[in-house]
Amino acid sequence: MKVAKVVVDVPAAQTNKIYDYTIPMHLHDAIEIGMRVIVPFGNRKIMGYVLELTDTSAVERIKDIDSAMDMTPILTVELLELGKWLAEHTMSFYISAFQAMLPQALKANYVKYLHRLSEDQLDERLEALFAGRDYLDYKEAVERDVPLHRLKLAIQAGDVEISYQVNSKETIKKIAMIKLAADEEVIDAYLVDLGKRAKKKREIINYFQANNAPIPLKDLLNQLHTTRQTVKALENDGLLVTFKEEVYRNPYQHRKIIEATAPLPLRPQQSEALGAIVNQLHQKQAGVFLLHGVTGSGKTEVYLQAIGHALELNKEAIVLVPEIALTPQMVERFKGRFGSEVAVLHSALSKGERFDEWRKIQRKEVRVVVGARSAIFAPFDNIGIIIIDEEHESSYKQEDHPRYHVKDVAIKRAENHQCPIILGSATPTMESYARAKKGLYHLLEMPDRMSKNAMPTVHLADMREELHAGNRTMFSRQLQEAISDRLEQNQQIVLFLNRRGYSTFVSCRDCGHVVQCPNCDISLTYHRKHETLKCHYCNYQERMPQQCPKCTSDTIRYFGTGTQKVEEALYQTFPEARVIRMDVDTTRKKGAHERLLAQFGNKQADILLGTQMIAKGLDFPDVTLVGVLAADSLLNLPDFRAAEKTFQLLTQVSGRAGRHLLAGEVVVQTYTPDHYSIQYAAEYNYHGFFEQEMALRRAFQYPPYFYMTLITVLHPNPLKAEEVTRMICKLLQKHLSQDARILGPSPSPIERIKNRYRYQCIIKYKHEPKQHTVLTKVLNYYEDMMRKDDLLIQIDLQPYQLM
Ligand code: ADP
Ligand code: ZN
Ligand code: ZN
């Protein structure tokens, strides 16, 4: 007996196990570990992944595998193991973990259809529906409003069944090619017989006589201005033959040819860093390097040369770049060095394009992959180096099932392949830098910029003073002057507004005071409905004050400005300025992002106004002024990482100015110019910031001193959501150690999403080996309710978003 152990495509707690299926005789040779198969499940057929093959099974009424979906495995043994680990590590379903590792195009598509089983006369509406057919798409029954109870009766009587058909969504692009099908003699004879009028036919044959190679049919038609009919006639006469050839969709083909680059002679700080990495590479050992280098210190060149060494050893490389930094400029740097060895995995590609890039990796046609988060699952089998650029970026954490952080997966894969990882950043996370200082990671510092230009000077514009001086606009006088000056000199300006411009913290316009939770060192969140301020960590609340608690001014209110409003204000203040606005609204269309940047690069605009998406990777020589409109909007998010994120963002944004010959300047507008994150960012003092932030993290028991787990409970009824959360808190209190701190139940900062109310519980702990088991018990306990009662419990073992 041949048995396959299969994970099935039903993401639910009760089906989150490994099922046995027998492999029927005719599939014995076809089925391998890591393939997708179609298996019977209940009364339908679904997709599954083969994890193992054995020859025994303890299952009594074991079923046969229906068919194989793949010709070759799509997951390697390493990736199958990784998927299992990922599911367990993040408390997700096996199926979700495997799906996360593969391109969208490989997910199964289920078509529900009706199957007529008997010839007996059916209800007349059903007879009309089937109209002599045995099978039909279920959608048809819905569209034609067939009464469901009649269908149900027919199903109960065994006359009709509902079936499912599994389709794979992947599509391989093929084009029609055409070539000669006859030899010279035949052709010559044919030409002799061909009448004088057949000029077009003659031209086509002459073309092939001159170039005897297959050509895409479309190109032939275009080049010779001929028609499909003429070609068809030649085919019928046996002179030509058409065939299909598989091609890759090439998302980069319309772009200019990328110039090849050679490794640059390194500066001392670079060769020191590279030396340590290459050494590790040769020792074939896993190990994490933290490359702390200011913007423009030459980190990318170090990555490129490290990859070069890995390729020399015949190994492969994975480079992860945050989605928004994966710009054409970035891709070109890798393609310029490694040419066609590079595949790019980017969510801006279409499903088909991404599938094609993935296939290049799977078929070993490339050895370097550059991509966003999910590229960590590239199906390489001999990885030499993994690079995570901008390692502090929160987009490296997946916020959906499975809730994984790419760093953890990278470390796991590096262990599997015994290879080094480089985490690169100008502003490493507290977690990473603390580990590097403890010696758990190798710390590599690159403090100097490549260009002779110093980092641009940062000016803090105190918006409280602006108000006192009677300036009620969005732009400080300092920023206004600087903008006018650049416009006059025909230089460019980048203006930055935080994406969460509509954030709901409350601050005093007079003294800058922000109302905070007395227990949590987190800003309170304004709730308009009850005119209250709440802490979503500990549930503390108070009434919205009428006056500033610090200076008694009555200009205390909640914050909020959007990019559109700023754009309008810009046109009012600087009517002559040409502005490009980049935010989610203007970049929704495919390619819009790139087009807007190209316009700015060609100097078709003076000002680039945007959100987070313009903070990274952009490199325009004529940008000499960067303005940050509201530094506080990020600082006061209800998140213990708010100061860290502000520091990172300000550093990042400042790096956009004066990267080339012209010196740069930065204006940061803020109501709290004295805040340490703003002060240290203005001085480019990472170490100073690190020390102060770590002291606070320790005092308030946040990561990296403590671990955190976030449990969110969702239910249409707020009372129910709260009750369940309360129960969970109690259970945790009882089963975890005395040292664990359990906060909650409290409403989530976003209290309701899609008509489900959200409550949360936060666990802070240092060492809780039992946590996993306890949480699994909690999930099992509520399993029934989750299935029947619209209850949802989400567990995030390393939350980055506390909303
Ligand atoms: P980072 O990735 O740290 O921001 P980059 O690698 O982009 O820095 O380097 C900044 C600039 O310096 C780039 O234009 C790059 O081509 C250039 N550069 C990097 N290394 C060298 C070098 N060794 N010699 C000359 N120029 C270099
Ligand atoms: Zn005040
Ligand atoms: Zn609190």
Coordinates of N, CA, C and O and ligand atoms in Angstrom, one line a residue, residues 517 519-520 535 537-540, ligand 3:
C517 N -1.6 58.4 29.0 CA -2.1 57.5 30.0 C -1.1 57.6 31.2 O 0.1 57.4 31.1
N519 N -0.6 55.3 33.3 CA -0.1 54.0 33.5 C 0.8 53.4 32.5 O 1.6 52.5 32.7
C520 N 0.7 54.0 31.3 CA 1.3 53.3 30.1 C 2.3 54.1 29.3 O 2.9 53.5 28.4
C535 N -7.1 54.8 27.1 CA -5.9 54.1 26.9 C -6.3 52.7 26.4 O -7.0 52.0 27.1
Y537 N -4.3 50.2 26.1 CA -3.5 49.1 26.7 C -4.1 48.7 28.0 O -4.3 47.5 28.2
C538 N -4.5 49.7 28.8 CA -4.9 49.3 30.2 C -6.4 49.7 30.4 O -6.9 49.4 31.5
N539 N -7.0 50.3 29.5 CA -8.4 50.7 29.6 C -8.7 51.9 30.5 O -9.8 52.1 30.9
Y540 N -7.6 52.6 30.9 CA -7.8 53.8 31.7 C -8.6 54.8 30.8 O -8.5 54.8 29.6
Ligands
ZN3 ZN -2.8 52.8 30.0

